[in-house]
One Martini backbone bead per residue (centre of mass of N, CA, C, O) as a GRO file, in nm:
protein
  300
    1MET     BB    1   0.097   0.036   0.021
    2TYR     BB    2   0.146   0.362  -0.006
    3HIS     BB    3  -0.073   0.478   0.223
    4LYS     BB    4  -0.182   0.512   0.553
    5PRO     BB    5  -0.402   0.701   0.684
    6VAL     BB    6  -0.399   0.936   0.931
    7LEU     BB    7  -0.655   1.012   1.120
    8LEU     BB    8  -0.907   0.999   0.930
    9GLN     BB    9  -1.177   1.048   1.082
   10GLU     BB   10  -1.088   1.297   1.243
   11THR     BB   11  -1.025   1.472   0.997
   12ILE     BB   12  -1.303   1.470   0.857
   13ASP     BB   13  -1.463   1.585   1.093
   14LEU     BB   14  -1.296   1.861   1.115
   15MET     BB   15  -1.368   1.966   0.818
   16ASP     BB   16  -1.666   1.997   0.770
   17ILE     BB   17  -1.813   1.886   0.508
   18LYS     BB   18  -1.938   2.016   0.212
   19PRO     BB   19  -2.082   1.896  -0.071
   20ASP     BB   20  -2.028   2.202  -0.227
   21GLY     BB   21  -1.735   2.234  -0.171
   22ILE     BB   22  -1.395   2.359  -0.132
   23TYR     BB   23  -1.092   2.160  -0.147
   24VAL     BB   24  -0.761   2.088   0.016
   25ASP     BB   25  -0.480   1.866  -0.054
   26VAL     BB   26  -0.135   1.933   0.006
   27THR     BB   27  -0.081   1.596   0.070
   28PHE     BB   28  -0.161   1.350  -0.122
   29GLY     BB   29   0.001   1.105  -0.225
   30GLY     BB   30  -0.211   0.822  -0.203
   31GLY     BB   31  -0.517   0.951  -0.140
   32GLY     BB   32  -0.670   0.884   0.129
   33HIS     BB   33  -0.793   1.157   0.216
   34SER     BB   34  -0.918   1.236  -0.057
   35ARG     BB   35  -1.126   1.009  -0.081
   36ALA     BB   36  -1.283   1.091   0.178
   37ILE     BB   37  -1.367   1.368   0.073
   38LEU     BB   38  -1.515   1.280  -0.190
   39ASP     BB   39  -1.737   1.111  -0.039
   40LYS     BB   40  -1.869   1.404   0.065
   41LEU     BB   41  -1.916   1.486  -0.225
   42THR     BB   42  -2.090   1.630  -0.499
   43THR     BB   43  -2.040   1.942  -0.632
   44GLY     BB   44  -1.771   1.952  -0.542
   45ARG     BB   45  -1.416   2.032  -0.480
   46LEU     BB   46  -1.077   1.896  -0.541
   47TYR     BB   47  -0.739   1.975  -0.438
   48GLY     BB   48  -0.412   1.852  -0.520
   49PHE     BB   49  -0.087   1.831  -0.362
   50ASP     BB   50   0.240   1.723  -0.514
   51GLN     BB   51   0.594   1.703  -0.568
   52ASP     BB   52   0.579   1.402  -0.608
   53ARG     BB   53   0.576   1.216  -0.894
   54ASP     BB   54   0.464   0.943  -0.778
   55SER     BB   55   0.170   1.055  -0.714
   56LEU     BB   56   0.051   1.048  -1.009
   57LYS     BB   57  -0.032   0.739  -0.992
   58ASN     BB   58  -0.288   0.832  -0.782
   59ASP     BB   59  -0.492   0.936  -0.948
   60LEU     BB   60  -0.854   0.955  -0.923
   61ASN     BB   61  -1.030   0.998  -1.175
   62ASP     BB   62  -1.203   1.273  -1.110
   63SER     BB   63  -1.397   1.546  -1.199
   64ARG     BB   64  -1.361   1.677  -0.890
   65PHE     BB   65  -1.044   1.643  -0.953
   66GLN     BB   66  -0.714   1.809  -0.888
   67LEU     BB   67  -0.380   1.750  -0.975
   68ILE     BB   68  -0.080   1.905  -0.831
   69ASN     BB   69   0.271   1.913  -0.924
   70GLN     BB   70   0.332   2.072  -0.626
   71ASN     BB   71   0.418   2.278  -0.397
   72PHE     BB   72   0.238   2.429  -0.128
   73LYS     BB   73   0.370   2.719  -0.169
   74TYR     BB   74   0.167   2.744  -0.441
   75LEU     BB   75  -0.131   2.771  -0.359
   76THR     BB   76  -0.239   3.047  -0.462
   77ASN     BB   77  -0.161   3.037  -0.761
   78PHE     BB   78  -0.328   2.776  -0.839
   79LEU     BB   79  -0.608   2.857  -0.733
   80LYS     BB   80  -0.629   3.101  -0.919
   81TYR     BB   81  -0.596   2.953  -1.186
   82TYR     BB   82  -0.868   2.771  -1.105
   83LYS     BB   83  -1.078   2.946  -0.963
   84ALA     BB   84  -1.087   2.843  -0.618
   85THR     BB   85  -1.146   3.109  -0.472
   86PRO     BB   86  -1.252   3.036  -0.196
   87VAL     BB   87  -1.220   2.799   0.065
   88ASP     BB   88  -1.343   2.543   0.304
   89GLY     BB   89  -1.068   2.358   0.300
   90ILE     BB   90  -0.755   2.246   0.466
   91LEU     BB   91  -0.506   1.988   0.413
   92ALA     BB   92  -0.223   1.864   0.625
   93ASP     BB   93   0.023   1.601   0.587
   94LEU     BB   94   0.362   1.615   0.709
   95GLY     BB   95   0.435   1.342   0.632
   96ILE     BB   96   0.589   1.073   0.527
   97SER     BB   97   0.553   0.823   0.324
   98SER     BB   98   0.564   0.489   0.293
   99HIS     BB   99   0.681   0.493   0.011
  100GLN     BB  100   0.932   0.662   0.076
  101ILE     BB  101   1.046   0.485   0.303
  102ASP     BB  102   1.034   0.196   0.130
  103ASN     BB  103   1.229   0.337  -0.071
  104PRO     BB  104   1.565   0.282  -0.107
  105THR     BB  105   1.640   0.526  -0.318
  106ARG     BB  106   1.556   0.788  -0.123
  107GLY     BB  107   1.680   0.786   0.191
  108PHE     BB  108   1.453   0.784   0.440
  109SER     BB  109   1.580   0.525   0.556
  110THR     BB  110   1.775   0.350   0.802
  111ARG     BB  111   1.751   0.046   0.678
  112PHE     BB  112   1.896   0.136   0.413
  113GLU     BB  113   2.096   0.110   0.140
  114SER     BB  114   2.184   0.441   0.024
  115GLU     BB  115   2.167   0.724  -0.111
  116LEU     BB  116   2.197   1.054  -0.027
  117ASP     BB  117   1.893   1.236  -0.031
  118LEU     BB  118   1.575   1.343   0.074
  119ARG     BB  119   1.388   1.415  -0.163
  120MET     BB  120   1.072   1.508  -0.251
  121ASN     BB  121   1.201   1.640  -0.503
  122GLN     BB  122   1.378   1.481  -0.753
  123SER     BB  123   1.461   1.770  -0.909
  124ALA     BB  124   1.622   1.875  -0.700
  125GLU     BB  125   1.944   1.989  -0.625
  126ILE     BB  126   1.933   1.929  -0.318
  127SER     BB  127   2.097   1.699  -0.112
  128ALA     BB  128   2.228   1.524   0.144
  129ARG     BB  129   2.503   1.499   0.010
  130ASN     BB  130   2.556   1.799  -0.023
  131VAL     BB  131   2.536   1.883   0.271
  132ILE     BB  132   2.754   1.689   0.402
  133ASN     BB  133   2.995   1.783   0.180
  134SER     BB  134   2.959   2.131   0.194
  135TYR     BB  135   2.912   2.200   0.471
  136ASN     BB  136   2.994   2.351   0.739
  137THR     BB  137   3.009   2.329   1.071
  138GLU     BB  138   2.797   2.553   1.137
  139GLU     BB  139   2.576   2.454   0.944
  140LEU     BB  140   2.547   2.170   1.066
  141LYS     BB  141   2.486   2.257   1.352
  142ARG     BB  142   2.221   2.400   1.291
  143ILE     BB  143   2.066   2.153   1.197
  144PHE     BB  144   2.103   1.965   1.456
  145LYS     BB  145   1.991   2.173   1.657
  146ASN     BB  146   1.714   2.272   1.520
  147TYR     BB  147   1.608   1.979   1.380
  148GLY     BB  148   1.724   1.761   1.613
  149GLU     BB  149   1.791   1.862   1.906
  150PHE     BB  150   2.101   1.874   1.965
  151THR     BB  151   2.351   1.926   2.209
  152ASN     BB  152   2.595   1.788   2.010
  153ALA     BB  153   2.612   1.928   1.723
  154TYR     BB  154   2.909   2.008   1.685
  155HIS     BB  155   3.035   1.719   1.700
  156ILE     BB  156   2.880   1.603   1.465
  157ALA     BB  157   2.978   1.803   1.252
  158GLN     BB  158   3.287   1.759   1.286
  159ARG     BB  159   3.290   1.459   1.212
  160LEU     BB  160   3.200   1.497   0.920
  161VAL     BB  161   3.425   1.686   0.827
  162ASP     BB  162   3.660   1.491   0.894
  163SER     BB  163   3.554   1.236   0.722
  164ARG     BB  164   3.557   1.394   0.425
  165ILE     BB  165   3.853   1.452   0.348
  166ASN     BB  166   3.920   1.164   0.197
  167LYS     BB  167   3.593   1.103   0.171
  168GLU     BB  168   3.305   1.086   0.044
  169ILE     BB  169   2.973   1.097   0.154
  170THR     BB  170   2.711   0.868   0.008
  171SER     BB  171   2.577   0.688   0.240
  172THR     BB  172   2.383   0.573   0.492
  173THR     BB  173   2.592   0.376   0.611
  174GLU     BB  174   2.826   0.574   0.643
  175LEU     BB  175   2.684   0.774   0.826
  176LYS     BB  176   2.623   0.577   1.060
  177GLU     BB  177   2.917   0.491   1.116
  178ILE     BB  178   3.033   0.773   1.186
  179LEU     BB  179   2.790   0.825   1.421
  180LYS     BB  180   2.795   0.584   1.626
  181PRO     BB  181   2.935   0.712   1.889
  182PHE     BB  182   2.655   0.888   1.952
  183ALA     BB  183   2.494   0.633   1.999
  184GLU     BB  184   2.286   0.499   2.205
  185LYS     BB  185   2.254   0.219   2.358
  186GLY     BB  186   1.945   0.093   2.228
  187ARG     BB  187   1.899   0.400   2.054
  188GLU     BB  188   1.987   0.418   1.755
  189ASN     BB  189   1.731   0.466   1.582
  190LYS     BB  190   1.654   0.736   1.711
  191PHE     BB  191   1.908   0.887   1.635
  192TYR     BB  192   1.896   0.849   1.323
  193ALA     BB  193   1.617   0.976   1.284
  194ARG     BB  194   1.712   1.265   1.368
  195ILE     BB  195   1.925   1.301   1.154
  196PHE     BB  196   1.736   1.264   0.907
  197GLN     BB  197   1.538   1.484   0.979
  198ALA     BB  198   1.731   1.724   0.969
  199LEU     BB  199   1.814   1.685   0.672
  200ARG     BB  200   1.531   1.690   0.544
  201ILE     BB  201   1.454   1.977   0.628
  202GLU     BB  202   1.685   2.113   0.473
  203VAL     BB  203   1.649   2.001   0.183
  204ASN     BB  204   1.321   2.101   0.188
  205ASN     BB  205   1.259   2.356   0.351
  206GLU     BB  206   1.018   2.301   0.565
  207ILE     BB  207   0.976   2.543   0.758
  208GLU     BB  208   0.944   2.776   0.552
  209THR     BB  209   0.720   2.639   0.387
  210LEU     BB  210   0.514   2.622   0.615
  211LYS     BB  211   0.494   2.924   0.671
  212ASP     BB  212   0.405   3.005   0.389
  213PHE     BB  213   0.148   2.838   0.382
  214LEU     BB  214   0.004   2.944   0.634
  215SER     BB  215  -0.012   3.241   0.543
  216GLN     BB  216  -0.201   3.177   0.292
  217THR     BB  217  -0.465   3.072   0.437
  218ILE     BB  218  -0.592   3.343   0.513
  219ASN     BB  219  -0.673   3.415   0.197
  220VAL     BB  220  -0.808   3.132   0.105
  221LEU     BB  221  -1.004   3.124   0.330
  222ARG     BB  222  -1.309   3.123   0.439
  223PRO     BB  223  -1.533   3.200   0.646
  224GLY     BB  224  -1.542   2.895   0.835
  225GLY     BB  225  -1.303   2.765   0.750
  226ARG     BB  226  -1.077   2.485   0.744
  227LEU     BB  227  -0.780   2.395   0.933
  228VAL     BB  228  -0.590   2.086   0.879
  229ILE     BB  229  -0.324   1.936   1.087
  230ILE     BB  230  -0.046   1.706   1.051
  231SER     BB  231   0.208   1.632   1.279
  232TYR     BB  232   0.560   1.488   1.381
  233HIS     BB  233   0.698   1.740   1.522
  234SER     BB  234   0.770   2.000   1.733
  235LEU     BB  235   0.832   2.219   1.523
  236GLU     BB  236   0.566   2.205   1.371
  237ASP     BB  237   0.356   2.208   1.604
  238ARG     BB  238   0.432   2.487   1.715
  239LEU     BB  239   0.357   2.650   1.464
  240VAL     BB  240   0.063   2.557   1.439
  241LYS     BB  241  -0.036   2.637   1.717
  242ASN     BB  242   0.034   2.939   1.706
  243PHE     BB  243  -0.120   3.009   1.445
  244MET     BB  244  -0.408   2.917   1.539
  245ARG     BB  245  -0.409   3.117   1.792
  246SER     BB  246  -0.256   3.407   1.657
  247GLY     BB  247  -0.132   3.426   1.344
  248ASN     BB  248   0.154   3.337   1.450
  249PHE     BB  249   0.482   3.191   1.535
  250ASP     BB  250   0.512   3.296   1.848
  251GLY     BB  251   0.223   3.327   2.005
  252LYS     BB  252   0.128   3.619   1.998
  253ILE     BB  253  -0.112   3.792   2.175
  254GLU     BB  254  -0.389   3.982   2.060
  255LYS     BB  255  -0.594   4.259   2.178
  256ASP     BB  256  -0.858   4.430   2.231
  257PHE     BB  257  -1.024   4.660   2.419
  258TYR     BB  258  -1.213   4.400   2.529
  259GLY     BB  259  -1.016   4.126   2.521
  260ASN     BB  260  -1.009   4.020   2.239
  261ILE     BB  261  -0.890   3.809   2.019
  262ILE     BB  262  -0.658   3.871   1.752
  263SER     BB  263  -0.752   3.648   1.488
  264PRO     BB  264  -0.789   3.449   1.193
  265PHE     BB  265  -0.819   3.225   1.423
  266LYS     BB  266  -1.000   2.934   1.564
  267PRO     BB  267  -0.976   2.690   1.764
  268VAL     BB  268  -1.109   2.354   1.768
  269THR     BB  269  -0.869   2.241   1.923
  270ARG     BB  270  -0.741   2.237   2.237
  271LYS     BB  271  -0.582   1.977   2.162
  272ALA     BB  272  -0.409   1.738   2.049
  273ILE     BB  273  -0.462   1.473   1.835
  274ILE     BB  274  -0.432   1.124   1.879
  275ALA     BB  275  -0.377   0.810   1.849
  276SER     BB  276  -0.507   0.523   1.894
  277ASP     BB  277  -0.443   0.210   1.994
  278SER     BB  278  -0.557   0.074   1.736
  279GLU     BB  279  -0.392   0.241   1.534
  280LEU     BB  280  -0.110   0.180   1.640
  281GLU     BB  281  -0.131  -0.124   1.578
  282GLY     BB  282  -0.195  -0.082   1.255
  283ASN     BB  283  -0.012   0.214   1.264
  284PRO     BB  284   0.290   0.302   1.381
  285ARG     BB  285   0.329   0.588   1.220
  286SER     BB  286   0.113   0.740   1.425
  287ARG     BB  287   0.267   0.800   1.702
  288SER     BB  288   0.356   1.122   1.623
  289ALA     BB  289   0.080   1.229   1.572
  290LYS     BB  290  -0.071   1.567   1.525
  291LEU     BB  291  -0.397   1.708   1.558
  292ARG     BB  292  -0.519   2.013   1.406
  293ALA     BB  293  -0.773   2.284   1.436
  294ALA     BB  294  -0.920   2.560   1.241
  295GLU     BB  295  -1.104   2.872   1.212
  296ARG     BB  296  -1.207   3.109   1.010
  297THR     BB  297  -1.304   3.443   1.102
  298TYR     BB  298  -1.162   3.671   0.907
  299TYR     BB  299  -1.111   3.952   0.710
  300GLU     BB  300  -0.851   4.200   0.662
   0.00000   0.00000   0.00000
């Protein structure tokens, strides 16, 4: 299976789908969430975004659906092109798909021997191999500190710089072997997962892209429209939580003269929704998923 959709029923419920509404799934992937949205539509429309060309194989071949092979940072441009604004709901599942993880050639998994890649968009110029072999110590330290949240980021960075002097680092196996001394015994997989996560975020410019996308939702959603997002690590979830609460990424609350919060969104979920025990059993990759939703309040 290409990808088993995470928190599917909870997501669809929070989107509050109107049969004649316009919806956007900005992380189409295998189309699991999109199929469930289409099942709720009659005369409505659904637009899907995915920069991974492999996702094109999963096109739903439905007259109510348009798949756009682009990064969701181009949300506004393409919705305007299709004359689809404003929309009634936007969904983003920020995780990497099972297909990407299980494909040994993509370099997303710590389980396989493969070239260091980690590109969501296979035609992008920068790969993990470029990052590891060309970034200086300070740049690598920034990645592992900010995106992997390592306290020993400098030492990890310096080890990579020292190791590549005589030979370029080209494979996932080489990378793991070089950094093995830093991995706590019995928790090696967790350590390597954080290393790969940090590199993946840098390669795909994920944090800035997420901020760009979130900012665009303010003008794309109609009042009462829903923004529903599933995130998988604290960096993403913090941005999403702050944005849904305050309309900015720092979480700074502004109030009017009467003490009412001034924000383009009103959170629908008081706290993040996580997978049930039964879902965790059937889909272990849902264990780190956090689902949040907010409703568009007004146009500025």
